[in-house]
Coordinates of C-alpha atoms in Angstrom, one line a residue:
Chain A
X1 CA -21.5 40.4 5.3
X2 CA -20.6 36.7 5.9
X3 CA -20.7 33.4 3.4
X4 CA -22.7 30.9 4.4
X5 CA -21.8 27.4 2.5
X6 CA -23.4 24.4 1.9
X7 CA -22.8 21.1 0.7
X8 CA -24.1 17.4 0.2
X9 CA -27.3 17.0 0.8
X10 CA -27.3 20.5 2.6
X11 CA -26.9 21.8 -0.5
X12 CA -30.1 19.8 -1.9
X13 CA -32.2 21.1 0.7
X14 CA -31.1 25.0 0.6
X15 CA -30.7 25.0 -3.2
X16 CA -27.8 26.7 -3.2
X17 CA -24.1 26.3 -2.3
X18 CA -23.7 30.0 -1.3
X19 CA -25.7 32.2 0.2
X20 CA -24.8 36.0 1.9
X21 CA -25.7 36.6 4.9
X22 CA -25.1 39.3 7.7
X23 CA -24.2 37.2 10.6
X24 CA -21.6 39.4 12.3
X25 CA -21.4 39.0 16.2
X26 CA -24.0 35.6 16.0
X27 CA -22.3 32.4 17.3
X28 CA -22.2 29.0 15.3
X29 CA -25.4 27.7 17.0
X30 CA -27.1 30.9 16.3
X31 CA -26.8 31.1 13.1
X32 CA -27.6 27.2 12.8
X33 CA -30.9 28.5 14.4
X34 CA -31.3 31.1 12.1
X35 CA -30.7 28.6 8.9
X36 CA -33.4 26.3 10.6
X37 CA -36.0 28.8 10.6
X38 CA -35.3 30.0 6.9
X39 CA -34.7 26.6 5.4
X40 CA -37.4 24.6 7.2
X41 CA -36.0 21.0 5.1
X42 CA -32.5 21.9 6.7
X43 CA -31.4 19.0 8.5
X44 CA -28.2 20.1 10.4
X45 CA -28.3 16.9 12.8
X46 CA -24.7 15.6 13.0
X47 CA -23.6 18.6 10.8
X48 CA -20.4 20.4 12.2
X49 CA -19.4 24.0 11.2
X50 CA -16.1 25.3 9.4
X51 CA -15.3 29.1 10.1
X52 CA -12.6 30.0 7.2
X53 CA -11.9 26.5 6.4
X54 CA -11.3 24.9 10.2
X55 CA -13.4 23.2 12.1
X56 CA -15.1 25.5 14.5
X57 CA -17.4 24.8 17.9
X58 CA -20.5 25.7 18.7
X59 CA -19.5 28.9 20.8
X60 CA -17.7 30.4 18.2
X61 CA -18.4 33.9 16.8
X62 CA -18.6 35.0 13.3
X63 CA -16.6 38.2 12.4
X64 CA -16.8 40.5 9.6
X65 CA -16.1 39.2 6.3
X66 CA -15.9 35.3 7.6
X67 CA -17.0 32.7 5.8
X68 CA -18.9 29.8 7.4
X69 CA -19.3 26.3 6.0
X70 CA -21.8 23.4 7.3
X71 CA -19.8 20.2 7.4
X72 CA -22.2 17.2 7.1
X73 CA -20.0 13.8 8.4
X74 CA -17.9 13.0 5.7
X75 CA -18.0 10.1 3.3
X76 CA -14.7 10.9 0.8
X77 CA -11.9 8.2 0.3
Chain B
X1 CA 1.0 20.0 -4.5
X2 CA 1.3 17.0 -3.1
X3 CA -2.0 17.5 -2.2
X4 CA -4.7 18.2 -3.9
X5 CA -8.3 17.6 -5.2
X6 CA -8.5 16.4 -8.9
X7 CA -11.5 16.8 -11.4
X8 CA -9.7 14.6 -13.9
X9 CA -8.9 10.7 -13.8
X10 CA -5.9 10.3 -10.9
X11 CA -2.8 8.9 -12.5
X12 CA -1.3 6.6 -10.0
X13 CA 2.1 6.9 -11.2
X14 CA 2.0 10.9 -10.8
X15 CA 1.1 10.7 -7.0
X16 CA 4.0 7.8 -6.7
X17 CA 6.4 10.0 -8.1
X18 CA 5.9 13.1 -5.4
X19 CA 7.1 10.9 -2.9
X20 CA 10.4 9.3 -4.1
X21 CA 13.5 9.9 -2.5
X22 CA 16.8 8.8 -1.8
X23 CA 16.6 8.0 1.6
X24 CA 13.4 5.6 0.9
X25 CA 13.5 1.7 0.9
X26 CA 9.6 1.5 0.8
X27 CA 6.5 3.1 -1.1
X28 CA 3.2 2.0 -0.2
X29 CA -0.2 3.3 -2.5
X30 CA -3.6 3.1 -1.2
X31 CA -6.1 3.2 -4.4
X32 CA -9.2 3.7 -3.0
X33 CA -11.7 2.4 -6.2
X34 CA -15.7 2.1 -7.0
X35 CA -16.8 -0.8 -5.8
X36 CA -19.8 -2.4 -7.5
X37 CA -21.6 -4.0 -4.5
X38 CA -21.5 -2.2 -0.8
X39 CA -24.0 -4.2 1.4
X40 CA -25.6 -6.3 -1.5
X41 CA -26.7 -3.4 -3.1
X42 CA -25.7 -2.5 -6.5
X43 CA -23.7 0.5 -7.0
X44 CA -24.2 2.1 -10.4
X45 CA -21.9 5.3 -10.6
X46 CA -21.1 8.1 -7.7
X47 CA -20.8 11.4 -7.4
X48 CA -18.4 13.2 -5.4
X49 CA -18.2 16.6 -4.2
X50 CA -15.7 18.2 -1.7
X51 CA -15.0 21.6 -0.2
X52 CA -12.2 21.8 -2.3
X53 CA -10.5 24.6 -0.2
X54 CA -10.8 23.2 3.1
X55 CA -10.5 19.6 2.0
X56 CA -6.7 20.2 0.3
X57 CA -5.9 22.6 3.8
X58 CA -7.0 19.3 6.0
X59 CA -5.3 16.6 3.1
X60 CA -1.9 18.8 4.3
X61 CA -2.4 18.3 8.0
X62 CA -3.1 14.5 7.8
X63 CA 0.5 14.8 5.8
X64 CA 2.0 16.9 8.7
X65 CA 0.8 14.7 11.4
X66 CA 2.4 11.7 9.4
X67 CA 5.2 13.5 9.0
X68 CA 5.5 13.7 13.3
X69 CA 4.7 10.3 14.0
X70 CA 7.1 8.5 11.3
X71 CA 10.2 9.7 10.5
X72 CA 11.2 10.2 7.0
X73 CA 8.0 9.7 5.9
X74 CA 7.1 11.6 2.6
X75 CA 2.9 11.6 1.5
X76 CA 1.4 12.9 -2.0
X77 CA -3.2 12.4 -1.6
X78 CA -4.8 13.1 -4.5
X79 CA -9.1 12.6 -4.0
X80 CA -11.0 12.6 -7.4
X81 CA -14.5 15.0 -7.4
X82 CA -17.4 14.8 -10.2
X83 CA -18.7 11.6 -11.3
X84 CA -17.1 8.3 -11.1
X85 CA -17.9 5.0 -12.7
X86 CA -17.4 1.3 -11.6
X87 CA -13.6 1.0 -10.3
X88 CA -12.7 4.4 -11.3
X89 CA -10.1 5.9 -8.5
X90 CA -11.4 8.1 -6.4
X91 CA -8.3 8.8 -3.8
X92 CA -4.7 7.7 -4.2
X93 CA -2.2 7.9 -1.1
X94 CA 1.1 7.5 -1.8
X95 CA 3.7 7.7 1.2
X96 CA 7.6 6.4 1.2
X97 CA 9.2 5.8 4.2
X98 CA 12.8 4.2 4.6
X99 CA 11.6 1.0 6.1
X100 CA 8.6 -0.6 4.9
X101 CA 6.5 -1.4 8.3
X102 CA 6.5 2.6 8.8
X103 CA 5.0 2.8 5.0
X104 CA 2.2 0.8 5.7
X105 CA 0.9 2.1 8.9
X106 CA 1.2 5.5 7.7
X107 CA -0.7 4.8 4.3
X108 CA -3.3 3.0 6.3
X109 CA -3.4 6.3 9.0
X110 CA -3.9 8.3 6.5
X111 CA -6.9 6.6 4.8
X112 CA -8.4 7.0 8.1
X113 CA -7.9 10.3 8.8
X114 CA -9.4 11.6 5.3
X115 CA -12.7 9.8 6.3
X116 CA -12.9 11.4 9.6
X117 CA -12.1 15.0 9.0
X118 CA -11.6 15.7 4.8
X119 CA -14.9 17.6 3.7
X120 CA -15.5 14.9 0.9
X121 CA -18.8 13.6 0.2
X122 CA -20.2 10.8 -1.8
X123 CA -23.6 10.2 -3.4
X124 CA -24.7 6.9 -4.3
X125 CA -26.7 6.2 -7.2
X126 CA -28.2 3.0 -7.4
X127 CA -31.1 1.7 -9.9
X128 CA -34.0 2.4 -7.8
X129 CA -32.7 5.6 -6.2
X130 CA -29.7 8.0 -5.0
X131 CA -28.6 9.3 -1.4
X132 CA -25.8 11.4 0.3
X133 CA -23.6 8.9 1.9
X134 CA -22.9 10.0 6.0
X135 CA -19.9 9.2 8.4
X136 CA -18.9 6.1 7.1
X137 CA -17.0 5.1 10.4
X138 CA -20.6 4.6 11.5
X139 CA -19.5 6.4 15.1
X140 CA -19.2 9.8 16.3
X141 CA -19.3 12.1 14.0
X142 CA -15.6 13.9 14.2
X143 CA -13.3 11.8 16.7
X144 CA -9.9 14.1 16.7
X145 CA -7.3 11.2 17.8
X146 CA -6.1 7.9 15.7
X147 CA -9.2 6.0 14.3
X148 CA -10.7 3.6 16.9
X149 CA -10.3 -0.8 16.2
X150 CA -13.2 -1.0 15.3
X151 CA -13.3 2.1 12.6
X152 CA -10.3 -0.2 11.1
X153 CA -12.5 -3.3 10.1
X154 CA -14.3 -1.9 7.1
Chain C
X1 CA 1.3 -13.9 -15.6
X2 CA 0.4 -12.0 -12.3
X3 CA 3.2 -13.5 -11.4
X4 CA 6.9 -12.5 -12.6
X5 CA 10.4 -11.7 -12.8
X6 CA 11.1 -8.8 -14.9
X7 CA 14.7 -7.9 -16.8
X8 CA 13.3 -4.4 -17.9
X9 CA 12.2 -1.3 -15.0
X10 CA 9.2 -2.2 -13.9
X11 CA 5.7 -0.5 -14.9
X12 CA 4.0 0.1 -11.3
X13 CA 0.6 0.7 -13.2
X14 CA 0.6 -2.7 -15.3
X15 CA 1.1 -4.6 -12.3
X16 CA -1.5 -2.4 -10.6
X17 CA -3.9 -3.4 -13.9
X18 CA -4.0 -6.9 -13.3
X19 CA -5.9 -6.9 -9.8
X20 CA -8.4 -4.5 -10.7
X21 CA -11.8 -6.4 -9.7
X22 CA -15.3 -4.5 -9.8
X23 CA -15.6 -6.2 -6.4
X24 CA -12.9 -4.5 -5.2
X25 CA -12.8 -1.1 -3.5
X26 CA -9.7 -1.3 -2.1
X27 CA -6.0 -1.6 -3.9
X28 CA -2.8 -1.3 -2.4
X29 CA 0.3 -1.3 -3.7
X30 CA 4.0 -1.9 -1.8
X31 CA 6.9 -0.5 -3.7
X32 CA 10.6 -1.7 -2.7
X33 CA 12.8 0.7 -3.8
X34 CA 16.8 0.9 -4.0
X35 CA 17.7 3.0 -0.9
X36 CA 21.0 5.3 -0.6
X37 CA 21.6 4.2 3.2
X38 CA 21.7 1.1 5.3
X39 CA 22.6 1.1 8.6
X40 CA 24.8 4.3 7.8
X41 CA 26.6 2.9 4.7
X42 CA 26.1 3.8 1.0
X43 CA 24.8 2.2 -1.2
X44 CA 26.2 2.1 -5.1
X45 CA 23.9 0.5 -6.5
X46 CA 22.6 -3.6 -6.4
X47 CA 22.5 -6.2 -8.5
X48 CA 19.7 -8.9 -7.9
X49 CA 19.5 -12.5 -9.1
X50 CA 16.9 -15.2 -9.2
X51 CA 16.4 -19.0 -9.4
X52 CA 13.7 -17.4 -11.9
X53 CA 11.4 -20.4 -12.7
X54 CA 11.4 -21.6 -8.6
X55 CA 11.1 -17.6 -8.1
X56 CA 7.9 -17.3 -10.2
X57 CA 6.6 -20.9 -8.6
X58 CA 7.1 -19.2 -4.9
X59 CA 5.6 -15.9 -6.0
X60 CA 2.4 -18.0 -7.0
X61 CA 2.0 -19.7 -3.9
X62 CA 2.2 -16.5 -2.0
X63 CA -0.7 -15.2 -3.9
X64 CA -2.3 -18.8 -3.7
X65 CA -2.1 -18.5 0.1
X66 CA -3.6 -14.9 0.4
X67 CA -6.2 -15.8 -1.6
X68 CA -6.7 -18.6 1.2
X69 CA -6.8 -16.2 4.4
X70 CA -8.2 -13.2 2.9
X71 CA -11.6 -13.2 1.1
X72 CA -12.0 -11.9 -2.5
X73 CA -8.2 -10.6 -2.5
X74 CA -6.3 -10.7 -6.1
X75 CA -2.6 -10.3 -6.0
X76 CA -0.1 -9.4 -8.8
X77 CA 3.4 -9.5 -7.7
X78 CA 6.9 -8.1 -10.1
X79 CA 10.3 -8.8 -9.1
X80 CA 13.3 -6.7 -11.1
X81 CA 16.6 -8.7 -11.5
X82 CA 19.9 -7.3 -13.0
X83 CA 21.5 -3.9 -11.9
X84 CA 19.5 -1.5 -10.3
X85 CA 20.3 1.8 -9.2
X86 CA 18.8 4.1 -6.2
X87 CA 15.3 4.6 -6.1
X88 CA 15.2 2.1 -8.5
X89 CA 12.4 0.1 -8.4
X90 CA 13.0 -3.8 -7.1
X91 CA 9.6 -5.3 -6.5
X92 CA 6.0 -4.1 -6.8
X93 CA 3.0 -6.0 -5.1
X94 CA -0.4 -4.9 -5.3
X95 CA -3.5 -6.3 -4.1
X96 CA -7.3 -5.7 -4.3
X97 CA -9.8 -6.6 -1.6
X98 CA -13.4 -5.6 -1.6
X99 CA -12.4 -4.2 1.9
X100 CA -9.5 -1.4 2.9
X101 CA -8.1 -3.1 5.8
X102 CA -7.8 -6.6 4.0
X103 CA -5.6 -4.8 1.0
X104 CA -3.6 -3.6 3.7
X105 CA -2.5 -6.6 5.6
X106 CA -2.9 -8.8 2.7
X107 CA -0.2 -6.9 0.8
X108 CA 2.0 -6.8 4.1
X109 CA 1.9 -10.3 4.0
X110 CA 2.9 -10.7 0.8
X111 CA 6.4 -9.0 1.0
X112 CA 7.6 -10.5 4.5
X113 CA 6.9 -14.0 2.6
X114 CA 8.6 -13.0 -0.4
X115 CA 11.8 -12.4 2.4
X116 CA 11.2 -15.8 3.5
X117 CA 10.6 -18.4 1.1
X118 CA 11.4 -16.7 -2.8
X119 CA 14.9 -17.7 -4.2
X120 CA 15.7 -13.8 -5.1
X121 CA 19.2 -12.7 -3.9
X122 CA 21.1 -9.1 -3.6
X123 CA 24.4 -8.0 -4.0
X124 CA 24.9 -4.4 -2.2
X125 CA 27.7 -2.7 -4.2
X126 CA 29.7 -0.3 -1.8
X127 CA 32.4 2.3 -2.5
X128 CA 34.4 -0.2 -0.4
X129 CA 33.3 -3.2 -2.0
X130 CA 30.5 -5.9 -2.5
X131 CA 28.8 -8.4 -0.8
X132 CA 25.8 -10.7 -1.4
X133 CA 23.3 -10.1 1.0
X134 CA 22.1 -12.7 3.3
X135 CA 18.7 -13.0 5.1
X136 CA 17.2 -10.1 6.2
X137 CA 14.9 -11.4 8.6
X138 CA 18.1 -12.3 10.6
X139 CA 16.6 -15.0 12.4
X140 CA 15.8 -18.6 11.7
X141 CA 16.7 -19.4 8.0
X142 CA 13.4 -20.1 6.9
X143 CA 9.9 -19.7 9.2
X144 CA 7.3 -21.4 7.4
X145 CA 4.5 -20.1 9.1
X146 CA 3.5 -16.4 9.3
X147 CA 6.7 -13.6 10.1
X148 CA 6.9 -13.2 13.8
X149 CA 6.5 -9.7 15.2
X150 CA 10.1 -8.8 15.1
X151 CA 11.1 -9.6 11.5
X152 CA 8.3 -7.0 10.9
X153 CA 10.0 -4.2 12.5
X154 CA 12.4 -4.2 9.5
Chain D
X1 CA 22.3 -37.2 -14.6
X2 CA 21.7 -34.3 -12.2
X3 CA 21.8 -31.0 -12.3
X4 CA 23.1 -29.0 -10.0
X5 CA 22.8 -25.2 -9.4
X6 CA 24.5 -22.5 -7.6
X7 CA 23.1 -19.1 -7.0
X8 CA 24.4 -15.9 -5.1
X9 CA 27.7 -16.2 -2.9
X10 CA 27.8 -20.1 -4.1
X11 CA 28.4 -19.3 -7.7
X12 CA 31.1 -17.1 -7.6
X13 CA 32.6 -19.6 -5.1
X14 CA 31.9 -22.6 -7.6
X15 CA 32.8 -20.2 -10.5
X16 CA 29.3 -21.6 -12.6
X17 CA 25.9 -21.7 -12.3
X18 CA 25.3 -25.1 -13.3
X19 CA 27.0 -28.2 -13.5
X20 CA 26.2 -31.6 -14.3
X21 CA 26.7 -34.9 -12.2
X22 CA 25.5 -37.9 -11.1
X23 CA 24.1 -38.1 -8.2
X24 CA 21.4 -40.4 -8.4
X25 CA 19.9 -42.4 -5.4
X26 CA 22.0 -40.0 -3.2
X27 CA 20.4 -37.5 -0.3
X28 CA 20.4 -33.8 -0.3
X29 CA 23.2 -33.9 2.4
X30 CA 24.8 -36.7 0.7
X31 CA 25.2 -34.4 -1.7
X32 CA 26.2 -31.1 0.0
X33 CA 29.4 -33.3 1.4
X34 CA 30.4 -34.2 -2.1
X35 CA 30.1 -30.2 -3.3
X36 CA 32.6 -29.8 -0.1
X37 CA 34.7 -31.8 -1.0
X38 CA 34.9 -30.4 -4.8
X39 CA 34.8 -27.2 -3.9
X40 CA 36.6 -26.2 -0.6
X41 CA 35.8 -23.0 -1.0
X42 CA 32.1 -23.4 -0.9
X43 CA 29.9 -22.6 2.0
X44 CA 27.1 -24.0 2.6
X45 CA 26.3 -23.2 5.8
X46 CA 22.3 -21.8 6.1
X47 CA 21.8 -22.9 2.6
X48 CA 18.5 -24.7 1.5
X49 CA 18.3 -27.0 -0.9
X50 CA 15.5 -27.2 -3.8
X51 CA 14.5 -30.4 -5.7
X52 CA 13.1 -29.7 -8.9
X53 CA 11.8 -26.1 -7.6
X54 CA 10.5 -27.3 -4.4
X55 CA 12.3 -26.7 -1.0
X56 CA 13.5 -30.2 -0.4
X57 CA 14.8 -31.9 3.5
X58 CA 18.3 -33.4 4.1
X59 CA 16.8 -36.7 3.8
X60 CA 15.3 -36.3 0.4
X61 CA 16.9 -38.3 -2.3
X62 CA 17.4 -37.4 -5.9
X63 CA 16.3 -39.7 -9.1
X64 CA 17.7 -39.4 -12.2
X65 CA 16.8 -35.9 -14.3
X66 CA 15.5 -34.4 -11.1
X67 CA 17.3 -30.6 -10.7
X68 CA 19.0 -29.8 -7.0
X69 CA 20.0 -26.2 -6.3
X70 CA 21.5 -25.0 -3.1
X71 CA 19.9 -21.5 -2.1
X72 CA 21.0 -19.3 0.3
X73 CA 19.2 -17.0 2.6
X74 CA 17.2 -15.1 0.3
X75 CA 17.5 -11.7 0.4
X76 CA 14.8 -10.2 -2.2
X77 CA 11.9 -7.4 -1.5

């Protein structure tokens, strides 16, 4: 099983920060698929992905037990 | 912990005093506050929310690369999360340095680098509506080297 | 009283207080701290003197002219006389802008003016002995205009 | 009467901060040769002076009651 995060107004649309998912084997842009199909308001223009808290590309596989994180651009400071 | 991701009011002198040392001549802060207006429009309280894990992990590299480009250099960044009123802090960067050019331009690198590639987020709230605030630089999305000119002008 | 020369340690926070604007979303702060080694040598500790009321006059017109080049800045600027010891604090300067990269340069400006035109002297005391401290721009006595590029390298 | 101060390297070679004289009517570098003549042992090489709190020329001449001081390279921050 992986964690699949969301934040900002990511979070709005999905309605929840965390969900569980099995996404074992599926690359970054699969699984961005998969969330566009089961969250039809998702808007992951311009939204990068974190695998285990570092930036990750869109090639990138998921392995057991890692936790994924959508990255809208960032407005802190 | 010289860098880390507050839920409490930052106290300025608490950041200052993770970076004093012996060896520096010069301390430069960067309070970054709430301003009322941003384009005309009236601000009345933000939120903030980060990815607190990841966003303390990246605070530590922006230190590290400071730490490679100017010698001596010691950084403390504390960002604020939850709600914040009018002029309230929401990030302190303190960095000493033993001259004080290298102080500045490190302090102003580092408030940069936290709005490129920290996982921070703010939402505006104004009277007639709210909205999750985007890139800020207002160009690509996640550029990995020094900020361009023109990100420096805001 | 943003403007002033202190006998007791200075409080970076109450000099941070007094530029506090809602306009603002930007305040930086430069710190000049007492530093173990110059050039190699060690430092004791200094003591600092002051034509106080010229001191206080030159501090204002400092502030008077960032207020002139950059737009919306406030300034408050401390200087510590009497002995001070390392990583003592010697002068604070903070500045709020409604803009990041104005706080910045503003405040930069500030303390390679206060090395040019305020009447605020230092005595280095060495193992070896004691010495006042001449200019530290080491270059023309005193530049009225702007500091050139190579005074900033300090 | 004038007064006449002496800060940094120049008061410990004058041995006071302040003293009083009159030197009305007479220029800033009028006045630096008197002081080096009182005070062989005072340099004023690179020194300003200030009249009444204001960085004044060579030519500038004091009135009666107005303040000079002789500053040095300043060496705060």
């Amino acid at each position: 099983m992986n964690k699949v995060l969301f934040f900002a107004h990511l979070k709005d649309a999905v309605g929840e920060e965390v969900i569980e998912l099995d996404t074992n084997g599926k690359s970054v842009v699969e699984i961005k698929e998969l969330m566009k199909e089961k969250y039809p308001a998702l808007n992951l223009e311009n939204v990068m992905a974190a695998i285990n808290e570092e930036f990750a590309s869109d090639e990138d596989i998921l392995q057991a037990g890692d936790t994924i994180a959508f990255i809208p651009p960032v407005s802190g400071g | 912990m010289n860098y880390s991701i507050a839920k409490e009011p930052i106290i300025v002198q608490e950041v200052i005093d993770k970076v004093v040392q012996r060896e520096a001549g010069a301390i430069t802060t960067f309070i970054g506050t709430v301003r009322e207006l941003t384009h005309g429009k009236k601000t009345l309280y933000l939120i903030y929310e980060a990815y607190e894990s990841m966003a303390v992990k990246k605070l530590e590299q922006i230190g590290k690369e400071i730490k490679e480009r100017w010698d001596g250099a010691d950084v403390a960044i504390t960002h604020r999360v939850g709600k914040l009123d009018i002029t309230d802090i929401a990030v302190v960067i303190a960095v000493s340095t033993p001259h004080r050019a290298d102080a500045y331009e490190a302090n102003r690198y580092a408030i940069e680098r936290i709005k490129e590639i920290v996982p921070i987020w703010k939402k505006e709230h104004w009277e007639d509506g709210q909205k999750w605030i985007g890139n800020q630089l207002e160009t690509v999305a996640y550029p990995t080297g020094k900020p361009e000119e023109s990100d420096l002008n805001e």
